[in-house]
Amino acid sequence: MIKMIALYKHPENKEAFDDHYFNVHAPITAKIPGLRKMEVTKIVGSPMGGEGKYYLMCEMYYDDMDSLKAAMKTEEGKASGKDAMSFAGDIITLMIGEEVNE
Amino acid sequence: MIKMIALYKHPENKEAFDDHYFNVHAPITAKIPGLRKMEVTKIVGSPMGGEGKYYLMCEMYYDDMDSLKAAMKTEEGKASGKDAMSFAGDIITLMIGEEVNE
């Protein structure tokens, strides 16, 4: 499968971030056509200790690259992207990944 | 579930990295007791274009934090950590994550 990976650095206001993320952003994203699975992970630490750079990761799975590209062009895909930029544009890193061991 | 996330930046020599990663490191890691699932992802791009900072991600799933901590203390866990540091110590970021939507 192909996945879009969104990696968020620690937000200044974690409470406001969580509130927007879980109550607004995740529901918008979950509606994207073609989305097969969405896995949200809270980064809770590092094996070396310390809290590290990142706060949260979301992985959005699609059947293949064409499905992902088509999804980004839908109204829902655009709304999710626009929302992400509005509340986390300065702390988000987006990557497209291909699963090796399917 | 709990997962250990290993995020690798682009290696200088991708061929040598892939060879070691898939033929040596992944098989050592796959033997860690308590490991439930291992998902390797090649980062193939970014929706904004460009290749980005990261090259590969590996997610290693465990039942809970105690299982992960116990796994790190086994011979296999230590061997995997030692091997990672030997071939990718300068490009690896390790994070412990907790799945939100189980």
Short mmCIF file of C-alpha atoms in Angstrom, two decimals:
data_model
loop_
_atom_site.label_atom_id
_atom_site.label_comp_id
_atom_site.label_asym_id
_atom_site.label_seq_id
_atom_site.Cartn_x
_atom_site.Cartn_y
_atom_site.Cartn_z
CA MET A 1 0.00 0.00 0.00
CA ILE A 2 0.87 3.65 -0.24
CA LYS A 3 0.57 5.98 2.72
CA MET A 4 0.63 9.67 3.36
CA ILE A 5 2.51 10.30 6.59
CA ALA A 6 1.94 13.49 8.54
CA LEU A 7 4.48 14.09 11.27
CA TYR A 8 3.79 16.97 13.67
CA LYS A 9 6.41 18.62 15.84
CA HIS A 10 5.46 19.58 19.39
CA PRO A 11 2.84 22.33 19.24
CA GLU A 12 3.13 25.37 21.47
CA ASN A 13 -0.28 24.70 22.94
CA LYS A 14 -0.82 20.95 23.17
CA GLU A 15 -4.36 21.25 24.52
CA ALA A 16 -5.51 23.47 21.64
CA PHE A 17 -3.71 21.23 19.15
CA ASP A 18 -5.34 18.04 20.47
CA ASP A 19 -8.74 19.70 20.53
CA HIS A 20 -8.49 20.80 16.91
CA TYR A 21 -6.76 17.64 15.74
CA PHE A 22 -9.18 15.12 17.18
CA ASN A 23 -12.42 17.12 16.95
CA VAL A 24 -11.95 18.92 13.63
CA HIS A 25 -9.00 17.68 11.58
CA ALA A 26 -9.26 13.91 12.01
CA PRO A 27 -13.02 13.83 11.15
CA ILE A 28 -12.41 15.91 7.98
CA THR A 29 -9.54 13.63 6.95
CA ALA A 30 -11.45 10.43 7.66
CA LYS A 31 -13.95 11.43 4.94
CA ILE A 32 -11.37 11.49 2.12
CA PRO A 33 -12.52 9.13 -0.66
CA GLY A 34 -10.22 6.16 -1.18
CA LEU A 35 -8.75 6.31 2.31
CA ARG A 36 -8.40 2.69 3.47
CA LYS A 37 -7.03 3.13 6.97
CA MET A 38 -5.93 5.96 9.21
CA GLU A 39 -3.55 5.32 12.08
CA VAL A 40 -2.87 8.09 14.58
CA THR A 41 0.09 7.70 16.93
CA LYS A 42 1.04 9.86 19.89
CA ILE A 43 4.78 10.03 20.33
CA VAL A 44 5.33 9.31 23.99
CA GLY A 45 9.11 9.26 24.18
CA SER A 46 12.37 8.00 22.86
CA PRO A 47 14.43 4.95 23.87
CA MET A 48 17.29 7.38 24.52
CA GLY A 49 15.11 9.42 26.88
CA GLY A 50 13.81 12.93 26.36
CA GLU A 51 10.66 13.90 24.54
CA GLY A 52 12.20 14.29 21.10
CA LYS A 53 11.16 16.56 18.27
CA TYR A 54 7.85 15.04 17.22
CA TYR A 55 4.50 15.00 18.97
CA LEU A 56 2.08 13.12 16.73
CA MET A 57 2.04 11.05 13.56
CA CYS A 58 -0.86 10.21 11.29
CA GLU A 59 -0.61 7.56 8.58
CA MET A 60 -3.25 7.54 5.85
CA TYR A 61 -3.31 4.43 3.70
CA TYR A 62 -4.38 4.19 0.06
CA ASP A 63 -4.42 1.28 -2.38
CA ASP A 64 -1.79 2.78 -4.65
CA MET A 65 -0.19 6.04 -5.77
CA ASP A 66 -2.98 6.82 -8.24
CA SER A 67 -5.60 6.50 -5.50
CA LEU A 68 -3.60 8.80 -3.25
CA LYS A 69 -3.19 11.39 -6.00
CA ALA A 70 -6.88 11.21 -6.88
CA ALA A 71 -7.79 11.55 -3.19
CA MET A 72 -5.72 14.73 -2.84
CA LYS A 73 -7.77 16.29 -5.63
CA THR A 74 -11.17 15.63 -4.11
CA GLU A 75 -13.04 18.29 -2.15
CA GLU A 76 -12.45 16.31 1.03
CA GLY A 77 -8.75 15.91 0.31
CA LYS A 78 -8.36 19.61 -0.33
CA ALA A 79 -10.34 20.49 2.81
CA SER A 80 -8.10 18.26 4.92
CA GLY A 81 -4.94 19.79 3.45
CA LYS A 82 -6.24 23.31 3.91
CA ASP A 83 -7.23 22.62 7.51
CA ALA A 84 -3.83 21.07 8.31
CA MET A 85 -2.05 24.13 6.99
CA SER A 86 -4.35 26.44 8.95
CA PHE A 87 -3.66 24.99 12.40
CA ALA A 88 -0.30 23.24 11.96
CA GLY A 89 1.35 24.61 8.83
CA ASP A 90 4.48 25.52 10.75
CA ILE A 91 4.94 22.16 12.52
CA ILE A 92 3.83 19.59 9.94
CA THR A 93 6.05 17.40 7.73
CA LEU A 94 4.29 15.44 5.00
CA MET A 95 5.77 12.37 3.34
CA ILE A 96 4.53 9.80 0.87
CA GLY A 97 5.61 6.27 1.69
CA GLU A 98 5.43 2.89 0.03
CA GLU A 99 5.12 -0.19 2.21
CA VAL A 100 7.93 -2.64 1.58
CA ASN A 101 6.53 -5.71 3.33
CA GLU A 102 2.96 -5.99 2.21
CA MET B 1 -0.61 -1.00 20.66
CA ILE B 2 2.78 0.55 21.28
CA LYS B 3 5.32 0.95 18.51
CA MET B 4 8.97 1.77 18.19
CA ILE B 5 9.42 4.01 15.17
CA ALA B 6 12.81 4.23 13.45
CA LEU B 7 13.08 7.06 10.97
CA TYR B 8 16.20 7.14 8.79
CA LYS B 9 17.45 10.20 6.95
CA HIS B 10 18.81 9.76 3.43
CA PRO B 11 22.01 7.69 3.63
CA GLU B 12 25.09 8.77 1.69
CA ASN B 13 25.22 5.41 -0.07
CA LYS B 14 21.66 4.19 -0.66
CA GLU B 15 22.75 0.89 -2.20
CA ALA B 16 24.95 -0.05 0.75
CA PHE B 17 22.23 1.08 3.17
CA ASP B 18 19.53 -1.01 1.47
CA ASP B 19 21.80 -4.04 1.31
CA HIS B 20 22.59 -3.87 5.02
CA TYR B 21 19.08 -2.88 6.03
CA PHE B 22 17.19 -5.62 4.22
CA ASN B 23 19.76 -8.42 4.40
CA VAL B 24 21.20 -7.89 7.87
CA HIS B 25 19.27 -5.42 10.02
CA ALA B 26 15.65 -6.36 9.25
CA PRO B 27 16.26 -10.11 9.84
CA ILE B 28 17.95 -9.39 13.21
CA THR B 29 15.09 -7.11 14.23
CA ALA B 30 12.39 -9.54 13.12
CA LYS B 31 13.67 -12.02 15.76
CA ILE B 32 13.03 -9.72 18.73
CA PRO B 33 10.76 -11.53 21.21
CA GLY B 34 7.35 -9.91 21.64
CA LEU B 35 7.47 -8.13 18.29
CA ARG B 36 3.94 -8.38 16.86
CA LYS B 37 4.33 -6.67 13.51
CA MET B 38 7.04 -4.86 11.60
CA GLU B 39 6.14 -2.40 8.85
CA VAL B 40 8.88 -1.00 6.66
CA THR B 41 8.09 2.04 4.50
CA LYS B 42 10.22 3.60 1.81
CA ILE B 43 9.67 7.35 1.63
CA VAL B 44 9.12 8.06 -2.03
CA GLY B 45 8.34 11.75 -1.95
CA SER B 46 6.35 14.58 -0.52
CA PRO B 47 3.05 16.11 -1.64
CA MET B 48 4.92 19.41 -1.86
CA GLY B 49 7.50 17.87 -4.19
CA GLY B 50 11.15 17.22 -3.48
CA GLU B 51 12.59 14.18 -1.79
CA GLY B 52 12.44 15.48 1.76
CA LYS B 53 14.66 14.67 4.69
CA TYR B 54 13.76 11.06 5.36
CA TYR B 55 14.49 7.90 3.39
CA LEU B 56 12.97 4.99 5.28
CA MET B 57 10.74 4.28 8.26
CA CYS B 58 10.33 1.10 10.24
CA GLU B 59 7.52 0.60 12.72
CA MET B 60 7.82 -2.21 15.25
CA TYR B 61 4.64 -3.04 17.12
CA TYR B 62 4.36 -4.46 20.64
CA ASP B 63 1.36 -5.26 22.83
CA ASP B 64 2.17 -2.60 25.41
CA MET B 65 4.95 -0.50 26.90
CA ASP B 66 6.09 -3.30 29.23
CA SER B 67 6.48 -5.68 26.28
CA LEU B 68 8.50 -3.11 24.38
CA LYS B 69 10.75 -2.42 27.36
CA ALA B 70 11.25 -6.15 27.96
CA ALA B 71 12.02 -6.66 24.25
CA MET B 72 14.74 -4.01 24.33
CA LYS B 73 16.48 -5.93 27.12
CA THR B 74 16.61 -9.28 25.30
CA GLU B 75 19.73 -10.41 23.44
CA GLU B 76 17.89 -9.95 20.14
CA GLY B 77 16.71 -6.46 21.08
CA LYS B 78 20.22 -5.43 22.08
CA ALA B 79 21.67 -6.93 18.89
CA SER B 80 19.19 -4.99 16.76
CA GLY B 81 19.96 -1.72 18.56
CA LYS B 82 23.71 -2.29 18.31
CA ASP B 83 23.46 -3.09 14.61
CA ALA B 84 21.34 0.01 13.91
CA MET B 85 23.89 2.22 15.63
CA SER B 86 26.74 0.58 13.69
CA PHE B 87 25.42 1.27 10.20
CA ALA B 88 23.01 4.18 10.73
CA GLY B 89 23.81 5.79 14.08
CA ASP B 90 24.21 9.19 12.46
CA ILE B 91 20.97 9.14 10.45
CA ILE B 92 18.48 7.35 12.73
CA THR B 93 15.76 8.93 14.88
CA LEU B 94 14.00 6.60 17.31
CA MET B 95 10.59 7.32 18.79
CA ILE B 96 8.15 5.40 20.95
CA GLY B 97 4.55 5.86 19.88
CA GLU B 98 1.16 4.90 21.26
CA GLU B 99 -1.65 4.18 18.80
CA VAL B 100 -4.64 6.41 19.41
CA ASN B 101 -7.24 4.61 17.30
CA GLU B 102 -6.93 0.97 18.19
#
